mmCIF file of C-alpha atoms in Angstrom:
data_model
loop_
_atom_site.group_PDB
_atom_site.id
_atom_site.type_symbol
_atom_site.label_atom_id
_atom_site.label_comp_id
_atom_site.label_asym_id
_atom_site.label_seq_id
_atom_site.Cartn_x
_atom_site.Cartn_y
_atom_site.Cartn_z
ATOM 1 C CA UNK L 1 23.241 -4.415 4.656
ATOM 2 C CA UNK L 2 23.243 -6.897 2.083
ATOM 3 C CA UNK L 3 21.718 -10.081 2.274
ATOM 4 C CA UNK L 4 23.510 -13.793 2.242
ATOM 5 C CA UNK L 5 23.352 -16.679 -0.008
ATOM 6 C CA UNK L 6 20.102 -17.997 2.218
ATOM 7 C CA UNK L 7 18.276 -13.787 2.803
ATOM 8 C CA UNK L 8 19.395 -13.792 6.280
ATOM 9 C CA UNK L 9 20.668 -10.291 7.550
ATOM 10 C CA UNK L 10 21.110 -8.656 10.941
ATOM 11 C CA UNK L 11 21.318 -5.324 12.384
ATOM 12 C CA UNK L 12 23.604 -4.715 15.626
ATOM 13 C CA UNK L 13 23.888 -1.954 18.000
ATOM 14 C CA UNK L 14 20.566 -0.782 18.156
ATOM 15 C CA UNK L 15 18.639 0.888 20.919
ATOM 16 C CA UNK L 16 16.101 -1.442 22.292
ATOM 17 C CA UNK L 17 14.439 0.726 24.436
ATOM 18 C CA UNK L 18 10.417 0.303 24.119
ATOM 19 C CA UNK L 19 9.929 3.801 23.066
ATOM 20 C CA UNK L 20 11.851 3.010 19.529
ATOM 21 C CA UNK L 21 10.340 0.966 16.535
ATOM 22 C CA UNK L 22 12.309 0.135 13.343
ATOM 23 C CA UNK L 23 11.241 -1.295 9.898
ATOM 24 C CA UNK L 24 13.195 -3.253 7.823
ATOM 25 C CA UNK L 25 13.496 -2.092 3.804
ATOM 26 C CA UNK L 26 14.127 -4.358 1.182
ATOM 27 C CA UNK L 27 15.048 -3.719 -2.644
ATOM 28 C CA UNK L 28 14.955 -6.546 -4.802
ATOM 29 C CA UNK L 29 14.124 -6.515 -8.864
ATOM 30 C CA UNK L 30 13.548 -2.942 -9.097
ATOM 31 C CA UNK L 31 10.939 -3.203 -6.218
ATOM 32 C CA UNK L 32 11.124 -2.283 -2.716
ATOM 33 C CA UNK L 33 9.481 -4.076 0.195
ATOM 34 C CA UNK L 34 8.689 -3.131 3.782
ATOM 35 C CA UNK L 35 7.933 -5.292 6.954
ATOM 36 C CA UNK L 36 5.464 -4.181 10.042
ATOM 37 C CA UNK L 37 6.815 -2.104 12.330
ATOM 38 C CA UNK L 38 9.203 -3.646 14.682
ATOM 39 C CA UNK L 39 9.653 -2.950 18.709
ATOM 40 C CA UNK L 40 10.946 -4.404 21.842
ATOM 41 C CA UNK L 41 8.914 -5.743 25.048
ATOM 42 C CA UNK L 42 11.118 -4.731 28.154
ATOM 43 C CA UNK L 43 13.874 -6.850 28.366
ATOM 44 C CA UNK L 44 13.783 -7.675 24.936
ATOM 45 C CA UNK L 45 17.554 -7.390 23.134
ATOM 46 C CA UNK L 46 16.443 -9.399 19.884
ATOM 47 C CA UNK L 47 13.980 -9.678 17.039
ATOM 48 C CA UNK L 48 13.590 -12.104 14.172
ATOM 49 C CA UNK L 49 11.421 -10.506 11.005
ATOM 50 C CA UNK L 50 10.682 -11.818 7.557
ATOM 51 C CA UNK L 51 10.123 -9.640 4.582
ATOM 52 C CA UNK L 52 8.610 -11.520 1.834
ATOM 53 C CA UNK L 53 9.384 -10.739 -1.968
ATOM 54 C CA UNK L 54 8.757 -12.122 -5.155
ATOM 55 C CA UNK L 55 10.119 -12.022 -9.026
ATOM 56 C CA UNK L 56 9.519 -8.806 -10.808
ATOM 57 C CA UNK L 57 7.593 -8.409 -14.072
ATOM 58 C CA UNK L 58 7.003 -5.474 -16.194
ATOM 59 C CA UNK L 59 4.134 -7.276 -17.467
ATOM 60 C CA UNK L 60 0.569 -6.109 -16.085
ATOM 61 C CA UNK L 61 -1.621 -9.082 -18.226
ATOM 62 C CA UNK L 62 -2.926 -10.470 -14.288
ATOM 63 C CA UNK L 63 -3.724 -7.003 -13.109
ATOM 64 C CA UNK L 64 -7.401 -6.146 -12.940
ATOM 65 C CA UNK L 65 -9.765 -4.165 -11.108
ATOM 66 C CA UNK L 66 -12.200 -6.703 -8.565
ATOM 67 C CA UNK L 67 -14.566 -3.857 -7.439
ATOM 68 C CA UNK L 68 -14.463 0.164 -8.240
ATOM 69 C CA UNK L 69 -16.942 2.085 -6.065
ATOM 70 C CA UNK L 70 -17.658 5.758 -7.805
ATOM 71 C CA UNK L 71 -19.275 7.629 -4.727
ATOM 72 C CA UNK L 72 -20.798 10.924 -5.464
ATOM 73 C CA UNK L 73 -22.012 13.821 -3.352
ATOM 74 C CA UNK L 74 -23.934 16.906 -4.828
ATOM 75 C CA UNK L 75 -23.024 20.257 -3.332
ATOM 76 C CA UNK L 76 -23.680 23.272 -4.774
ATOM 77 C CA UNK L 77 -22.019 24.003 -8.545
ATOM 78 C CA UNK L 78 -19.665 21.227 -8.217
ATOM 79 C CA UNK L 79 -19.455 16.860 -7.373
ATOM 80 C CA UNK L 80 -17.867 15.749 -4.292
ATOM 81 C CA UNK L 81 -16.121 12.107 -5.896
ATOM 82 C CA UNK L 82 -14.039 9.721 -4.153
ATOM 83 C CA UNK L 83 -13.409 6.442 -5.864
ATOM 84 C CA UNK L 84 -12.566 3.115 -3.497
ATOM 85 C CA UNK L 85 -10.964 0.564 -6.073
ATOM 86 C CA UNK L 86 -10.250 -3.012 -5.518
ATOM 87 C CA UNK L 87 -7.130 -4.190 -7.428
ATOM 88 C CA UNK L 88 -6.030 -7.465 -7.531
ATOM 89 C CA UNK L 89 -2.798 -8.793 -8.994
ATOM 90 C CA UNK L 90 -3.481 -12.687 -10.193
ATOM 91 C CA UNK L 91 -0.289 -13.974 -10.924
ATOM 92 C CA UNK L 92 3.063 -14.917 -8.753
ATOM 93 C CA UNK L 93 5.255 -12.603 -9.472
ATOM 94 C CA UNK L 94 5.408 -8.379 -8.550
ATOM 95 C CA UNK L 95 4.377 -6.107 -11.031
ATOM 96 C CA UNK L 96 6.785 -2.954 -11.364
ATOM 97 C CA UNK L 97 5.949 -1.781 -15.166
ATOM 98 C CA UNK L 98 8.283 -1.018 -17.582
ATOM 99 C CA UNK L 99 7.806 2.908 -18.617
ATOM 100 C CA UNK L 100 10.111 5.647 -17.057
ATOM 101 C CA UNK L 101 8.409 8.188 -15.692
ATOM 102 C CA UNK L 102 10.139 11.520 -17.206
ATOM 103 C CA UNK L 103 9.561 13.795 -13.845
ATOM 104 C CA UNK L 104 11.729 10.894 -11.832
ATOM 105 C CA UNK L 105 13.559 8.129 -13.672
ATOM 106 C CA UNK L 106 14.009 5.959 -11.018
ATOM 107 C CA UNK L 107 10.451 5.248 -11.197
ATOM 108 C CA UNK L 108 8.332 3.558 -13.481
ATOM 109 C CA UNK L 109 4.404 4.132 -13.927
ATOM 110 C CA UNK L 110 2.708 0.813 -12.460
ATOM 111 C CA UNK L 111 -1.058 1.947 -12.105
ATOM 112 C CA UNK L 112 -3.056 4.555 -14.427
ATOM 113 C CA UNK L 113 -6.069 6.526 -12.921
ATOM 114 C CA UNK L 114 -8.296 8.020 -15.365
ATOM 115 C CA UNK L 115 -10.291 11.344 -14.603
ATOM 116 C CA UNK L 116 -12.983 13.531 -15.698
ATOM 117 C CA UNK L 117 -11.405 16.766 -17.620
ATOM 118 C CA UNK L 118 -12.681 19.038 -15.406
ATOM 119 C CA UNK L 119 -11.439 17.494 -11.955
ATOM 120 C CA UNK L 120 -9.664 19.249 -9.633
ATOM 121 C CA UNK L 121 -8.473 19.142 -6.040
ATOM 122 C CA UNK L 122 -7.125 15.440 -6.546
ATOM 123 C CA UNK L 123 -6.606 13.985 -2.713
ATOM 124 C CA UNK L 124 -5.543 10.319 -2.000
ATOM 125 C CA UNK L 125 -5.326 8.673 0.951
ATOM 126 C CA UNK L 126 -5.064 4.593 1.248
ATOM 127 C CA UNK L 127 -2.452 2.765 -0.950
ATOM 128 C CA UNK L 128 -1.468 5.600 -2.402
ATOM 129 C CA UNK L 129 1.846 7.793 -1.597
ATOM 130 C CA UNK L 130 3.042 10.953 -1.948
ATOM 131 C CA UNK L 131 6.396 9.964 -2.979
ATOM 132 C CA UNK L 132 5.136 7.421 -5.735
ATOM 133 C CA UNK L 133 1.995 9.719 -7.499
ATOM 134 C CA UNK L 134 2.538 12.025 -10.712
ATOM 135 C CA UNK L 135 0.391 13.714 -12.433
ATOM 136 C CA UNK L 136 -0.641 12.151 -16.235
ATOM 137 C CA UNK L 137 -2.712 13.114 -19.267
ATOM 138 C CA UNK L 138 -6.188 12.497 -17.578
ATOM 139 C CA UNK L 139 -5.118 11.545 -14.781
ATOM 140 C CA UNK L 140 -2.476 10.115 -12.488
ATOM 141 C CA UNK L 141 -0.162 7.603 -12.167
ATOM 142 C CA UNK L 142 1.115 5.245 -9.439
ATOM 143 C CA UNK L 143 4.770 3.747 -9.372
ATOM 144 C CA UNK L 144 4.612 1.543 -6.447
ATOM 145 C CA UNK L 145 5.111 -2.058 -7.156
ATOM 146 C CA UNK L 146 1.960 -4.485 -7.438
ATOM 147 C CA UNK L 147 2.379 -7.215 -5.454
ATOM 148 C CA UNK L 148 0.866 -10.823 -5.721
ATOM 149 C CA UNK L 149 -2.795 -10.266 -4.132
ATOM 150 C CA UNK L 150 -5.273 -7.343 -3.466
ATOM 151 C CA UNK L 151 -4.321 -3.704 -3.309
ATOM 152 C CA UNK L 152 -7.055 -1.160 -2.265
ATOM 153 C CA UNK L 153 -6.928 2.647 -3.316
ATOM 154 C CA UNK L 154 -8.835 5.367 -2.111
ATOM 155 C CA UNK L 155 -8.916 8.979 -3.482
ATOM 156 C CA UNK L 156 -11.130 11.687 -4.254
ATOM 157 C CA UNK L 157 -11.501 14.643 -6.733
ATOM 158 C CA UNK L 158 -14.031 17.893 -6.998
ATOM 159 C CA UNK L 159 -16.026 18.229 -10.831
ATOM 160 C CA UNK L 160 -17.501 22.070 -11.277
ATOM 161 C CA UNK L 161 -20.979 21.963 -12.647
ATOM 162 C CA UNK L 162 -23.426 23.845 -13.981
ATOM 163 C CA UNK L 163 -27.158 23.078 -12.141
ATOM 164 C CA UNK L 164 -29.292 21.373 -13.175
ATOM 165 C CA UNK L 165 -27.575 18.395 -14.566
ATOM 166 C CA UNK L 166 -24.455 16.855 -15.004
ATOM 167 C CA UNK L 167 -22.971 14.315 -17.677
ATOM 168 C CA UNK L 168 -19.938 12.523 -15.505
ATOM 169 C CA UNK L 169 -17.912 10.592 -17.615
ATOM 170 C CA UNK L 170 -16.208 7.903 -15.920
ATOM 171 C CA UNK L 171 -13.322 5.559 -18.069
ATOM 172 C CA UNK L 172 -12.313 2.226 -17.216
ATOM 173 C CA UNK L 173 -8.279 1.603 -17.470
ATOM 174 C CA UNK L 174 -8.278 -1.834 -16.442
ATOM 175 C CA UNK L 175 -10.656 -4.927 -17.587
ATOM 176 C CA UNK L 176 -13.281 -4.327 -14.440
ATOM 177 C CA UNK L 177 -14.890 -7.202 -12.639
ATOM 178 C CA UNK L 178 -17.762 -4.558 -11.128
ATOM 179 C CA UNK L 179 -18.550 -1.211 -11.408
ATOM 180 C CA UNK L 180 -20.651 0.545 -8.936
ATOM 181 C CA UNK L 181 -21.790 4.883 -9.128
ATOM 182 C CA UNK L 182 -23.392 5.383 -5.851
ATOM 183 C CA UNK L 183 -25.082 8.998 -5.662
ATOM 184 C CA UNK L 184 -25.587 10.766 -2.516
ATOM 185 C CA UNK L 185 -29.123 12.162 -1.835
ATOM 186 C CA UNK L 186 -33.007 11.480 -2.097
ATOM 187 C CA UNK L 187 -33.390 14.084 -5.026
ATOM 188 C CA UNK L 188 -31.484 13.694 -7.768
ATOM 189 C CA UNK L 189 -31.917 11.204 -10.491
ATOM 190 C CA UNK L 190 -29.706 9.677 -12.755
ATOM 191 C CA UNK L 191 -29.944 7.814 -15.810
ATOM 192 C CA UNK L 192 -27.090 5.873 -18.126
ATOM 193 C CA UNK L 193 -27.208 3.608 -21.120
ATOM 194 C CA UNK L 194 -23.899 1.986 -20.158
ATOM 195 C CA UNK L 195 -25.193 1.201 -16.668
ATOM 196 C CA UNK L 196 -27.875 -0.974 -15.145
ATOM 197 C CA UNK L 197 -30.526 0.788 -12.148
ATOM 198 C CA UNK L 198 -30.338 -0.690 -9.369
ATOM 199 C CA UNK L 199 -32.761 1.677 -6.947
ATOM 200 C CA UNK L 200 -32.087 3.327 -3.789
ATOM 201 C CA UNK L 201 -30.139 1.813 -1.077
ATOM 202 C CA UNK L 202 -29.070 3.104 2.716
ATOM 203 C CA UNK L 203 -25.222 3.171 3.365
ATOM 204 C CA UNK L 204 -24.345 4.758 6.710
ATOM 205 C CA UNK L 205 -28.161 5.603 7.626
ATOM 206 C CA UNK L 206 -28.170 7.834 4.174
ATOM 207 C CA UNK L 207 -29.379 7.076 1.008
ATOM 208 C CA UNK L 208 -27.579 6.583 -2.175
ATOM 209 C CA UNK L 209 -28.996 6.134 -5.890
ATOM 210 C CA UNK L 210 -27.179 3.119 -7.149
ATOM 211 C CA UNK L 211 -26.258 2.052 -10.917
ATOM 212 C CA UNK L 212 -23.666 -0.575 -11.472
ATOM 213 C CA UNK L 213 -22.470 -2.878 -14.661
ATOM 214 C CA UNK L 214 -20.461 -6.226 -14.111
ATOM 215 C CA UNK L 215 -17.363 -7.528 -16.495
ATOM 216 C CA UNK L 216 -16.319 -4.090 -18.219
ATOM 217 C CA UNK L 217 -13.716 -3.974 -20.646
ATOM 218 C CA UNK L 218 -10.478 -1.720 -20.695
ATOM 219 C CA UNK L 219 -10.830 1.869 -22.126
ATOM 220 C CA UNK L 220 -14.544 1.243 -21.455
ATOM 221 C CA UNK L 221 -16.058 5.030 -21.290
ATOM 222 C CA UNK L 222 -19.200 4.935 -19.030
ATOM 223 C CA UNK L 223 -21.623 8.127 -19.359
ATOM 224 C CA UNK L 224 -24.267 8.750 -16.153
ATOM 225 C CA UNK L 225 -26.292 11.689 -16.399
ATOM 226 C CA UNK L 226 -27.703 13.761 -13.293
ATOM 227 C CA UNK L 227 -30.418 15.563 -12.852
ATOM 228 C CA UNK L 228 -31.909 17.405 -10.260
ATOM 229 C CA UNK L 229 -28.364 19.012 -8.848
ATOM 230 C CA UNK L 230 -28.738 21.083 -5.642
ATOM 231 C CA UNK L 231 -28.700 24.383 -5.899
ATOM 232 C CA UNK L 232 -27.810 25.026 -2.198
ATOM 233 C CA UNK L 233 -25.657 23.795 0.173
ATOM 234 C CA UNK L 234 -25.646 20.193 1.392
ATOM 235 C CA UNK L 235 -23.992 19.912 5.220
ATOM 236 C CA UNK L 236 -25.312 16.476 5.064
ATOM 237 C CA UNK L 237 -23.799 15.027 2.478
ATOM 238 C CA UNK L 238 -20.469 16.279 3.697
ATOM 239 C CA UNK L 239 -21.136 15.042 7.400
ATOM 240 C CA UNK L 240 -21.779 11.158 5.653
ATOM 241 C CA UNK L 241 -18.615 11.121 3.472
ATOM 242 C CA UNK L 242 -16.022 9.800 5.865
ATOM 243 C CA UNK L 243 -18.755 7.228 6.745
ATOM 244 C CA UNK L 244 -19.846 5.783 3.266
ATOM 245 C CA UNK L 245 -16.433 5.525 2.701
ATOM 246 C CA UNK L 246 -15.610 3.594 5.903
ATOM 247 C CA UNK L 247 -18.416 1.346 4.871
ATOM 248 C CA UNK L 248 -17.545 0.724 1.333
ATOM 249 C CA UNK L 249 -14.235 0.382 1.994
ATOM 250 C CA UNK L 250 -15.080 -2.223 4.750
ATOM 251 C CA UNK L 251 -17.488 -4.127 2.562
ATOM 252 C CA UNK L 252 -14.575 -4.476 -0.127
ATOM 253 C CA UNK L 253 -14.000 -8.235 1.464
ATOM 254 C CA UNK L 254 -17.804 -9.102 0.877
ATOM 255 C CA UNK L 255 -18.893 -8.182 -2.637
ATOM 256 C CA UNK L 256 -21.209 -5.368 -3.327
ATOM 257 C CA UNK L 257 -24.471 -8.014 -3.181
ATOM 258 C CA UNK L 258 -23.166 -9.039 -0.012
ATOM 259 C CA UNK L 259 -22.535 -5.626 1.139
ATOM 260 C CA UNK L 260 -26.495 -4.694 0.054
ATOM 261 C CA UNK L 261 -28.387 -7.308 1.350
ATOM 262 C CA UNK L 262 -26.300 -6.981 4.623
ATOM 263 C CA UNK L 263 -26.896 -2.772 4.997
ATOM 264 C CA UNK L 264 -31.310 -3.665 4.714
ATOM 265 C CA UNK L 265 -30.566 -5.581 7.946
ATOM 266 C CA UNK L 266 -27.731 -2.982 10.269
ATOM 267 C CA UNK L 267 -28.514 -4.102 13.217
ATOM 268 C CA UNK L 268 -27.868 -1.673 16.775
ATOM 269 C CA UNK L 269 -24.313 -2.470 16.188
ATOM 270 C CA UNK L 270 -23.450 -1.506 13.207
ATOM 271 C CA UNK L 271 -24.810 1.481 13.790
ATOM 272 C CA UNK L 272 -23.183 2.395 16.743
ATOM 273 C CA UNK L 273 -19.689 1.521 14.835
ATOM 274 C CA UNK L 274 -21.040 3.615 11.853
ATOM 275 C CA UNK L 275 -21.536 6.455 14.512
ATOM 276 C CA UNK L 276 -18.149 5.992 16.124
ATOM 277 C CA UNK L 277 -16.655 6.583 12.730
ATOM 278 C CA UNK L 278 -18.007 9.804 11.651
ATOM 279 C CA UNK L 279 -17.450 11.165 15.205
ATOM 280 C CA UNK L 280 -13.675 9.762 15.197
ATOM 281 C CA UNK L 281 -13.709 11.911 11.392
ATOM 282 C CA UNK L 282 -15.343 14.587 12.816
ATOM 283 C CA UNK L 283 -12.853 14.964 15.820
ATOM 284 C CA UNK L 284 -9.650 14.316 13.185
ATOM 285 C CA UNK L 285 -11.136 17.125 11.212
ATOM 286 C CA UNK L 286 -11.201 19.452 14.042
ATOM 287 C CA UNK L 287 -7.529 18.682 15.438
ATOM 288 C CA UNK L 288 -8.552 16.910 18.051
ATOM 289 C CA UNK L 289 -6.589 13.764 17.804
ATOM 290 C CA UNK L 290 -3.050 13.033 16.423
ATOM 291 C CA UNK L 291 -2.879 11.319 13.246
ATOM 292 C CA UNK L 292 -1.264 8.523 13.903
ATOM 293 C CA UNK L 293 -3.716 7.893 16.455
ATOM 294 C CA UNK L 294 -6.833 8.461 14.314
ATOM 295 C CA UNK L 295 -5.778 6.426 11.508
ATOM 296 C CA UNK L 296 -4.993 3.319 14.394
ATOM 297 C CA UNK L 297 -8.121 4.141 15.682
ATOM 298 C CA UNK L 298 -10.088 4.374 12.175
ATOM 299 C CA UNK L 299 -8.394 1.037 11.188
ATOM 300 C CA UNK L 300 -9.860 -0.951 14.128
ATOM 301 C CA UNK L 301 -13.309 0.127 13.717
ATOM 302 C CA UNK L 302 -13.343 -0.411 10.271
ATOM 303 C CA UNK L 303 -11.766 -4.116 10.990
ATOM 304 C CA UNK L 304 -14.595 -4.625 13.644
ATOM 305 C CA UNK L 305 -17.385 -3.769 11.183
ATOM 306 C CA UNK L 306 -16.008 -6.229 8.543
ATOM 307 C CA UNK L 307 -15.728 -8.803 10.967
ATOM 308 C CA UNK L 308 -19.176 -8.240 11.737
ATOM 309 C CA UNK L 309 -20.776 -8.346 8.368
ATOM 310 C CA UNK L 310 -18.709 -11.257 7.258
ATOM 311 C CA UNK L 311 -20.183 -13.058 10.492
ATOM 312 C CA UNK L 312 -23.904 -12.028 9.548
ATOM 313 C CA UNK L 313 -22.806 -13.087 5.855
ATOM 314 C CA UNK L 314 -21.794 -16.350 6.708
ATOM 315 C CA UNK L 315 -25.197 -16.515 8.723
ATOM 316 C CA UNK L 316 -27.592 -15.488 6.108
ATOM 317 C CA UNK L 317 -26.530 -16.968 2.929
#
């Protein structure tokens, strides 16, 4: 349906049984926007919904990256990478680019992702969809609108190596408020010229080398060498993944300082919420639980963890 002079619309005739759920889809400025899903309590026969939307732009000049995590885990000949980045969209107005993307010209590239050469295996999972991602010249490319406000991205890549070390070569497309490399593991060592040493820290009852740099320009190219590369296996660092990630991605409303000083002092509850996420992973990996139901169920747990370290931030700062 279209919309009236004022945006109202309405739907009729629909089954309002409790087992159904609808969303509503709006297209406005080249840019299409979705409400929650929408169902009906017993008895129920109506529902009111509001979609918001906002003036497009094809210019990205208040898009910038607030946080990027780099996490890395060593297995044998090759880097386990998934990258958690914070984007943030300053201004009033959507962002929905202005370059056709050749593979489907209905689209237009919004978001560039830079990679290593050599990755492979490229998986994405939050604010990133199938529909929307094409592949680029080193890299990939999102075509989903920006909206006013924070968009978080999550996906991961494989690098083949050659033991013992490693130069990864990380480049910064957008102006970069902080950059953080964590490294899985308690024996290899990195070093970088473009990054400042921060030491070990625990994340998920593992530990991670850390090396971060604040304010980093676009196009930046950031060089970290490894050293010490396993040679075998690592289970471990497998097992943890799902977990670092929950708690990076968590800690994404905090700050990375925040998120530090509050992962010296987990407390019994944390932990037990850390634990309830790698066994929810676990049991997802093994087809043990629908999909739908693990990500609800990831979600929550996630939610409860923030909530608890913005409580204990509020507390100790």
């Amino acid at each position: 349906v279209n919309t009236d002079a004022e945006g109202r619309f309405a739907f009729g005739n629909l089954a309002t049984a409790s087992t159904y759920s609808y969303t509503v889809s709006v297209t406005y400025q080249d840019n299409e926007y979705q409400s929650e899903s929408i169902t009906f309590a017993s008895g129920e026969t109506a529902k009111t919904v509001e979609v918001t939307v906002y003036e497009s732009t094809t210019s990205d000049e208040n898009v910038k990256v607030e946080a990027n995590y780099v996490v890395i885990f060593p297995e044998k000949g090759q880097l386990q990478v998934r990258e958690l980045v914070r984007i943030v969209n300053t201004g009033d107005h959507t962002y929905v680019g202005s370059k056709v993307m050749e593979a489907d010209p209905t689209k237009k590239e919004t978001l560039r992702f830079l990679l290593p050469d050599s990755a492979r295996e490229l998986s994405y999972d939050q604010g990133l969809m199938e529909c929307c991602v094409f592949k680029a010249e080193q890299g990939f490319v999102d075509t989903m609108g920006v909206l006013p406000g924070v968009k978080e991205i999550d996906f991961g890549y494989r690098l083949p190596y050659s033991p013992p070390q490693y130069d990864f070569l990380k480049t910064v497309a957008y102006p970069t408020d902080d950059l953080v490399v964590l490294i899985h593991g308690t024996g290899v060592q990195a070093t970088s010229s473009d990054l400042v040493e921060e030491g070990p820290t625990d994340l998920g009852g593992d530990q991670f080398l850390v090396l971060s740099r604040a304010d980093v320009g676009k196009d930046t190219q950031i060089t970290t060498t490894l050293y010490g590369l396993p040679q075998g296996d690592s289970q471990k660092a497998l097992r943890w993944a799902g977990t670092t990630l929950a708690v990076l991605a968590a800690g994404f409303g905090l700050g990375y300082p925040i998120l530090r000083r509050r992962q010296k002092r987990a407390g019994g509850e944390d932990r037990q919420l850390l634990l309830e996420l790698a066994s929810l992973d676990d049991a997802f990996a093994a087809g043990s639980i629908a999909e739908e139901e693990y990500r609800r169920l990831r979600a929550e747990k996630k939610e409860q963890l923030l909530q608890q370290w913005r409580g204990s931030s509020r507390d100790n700062l």
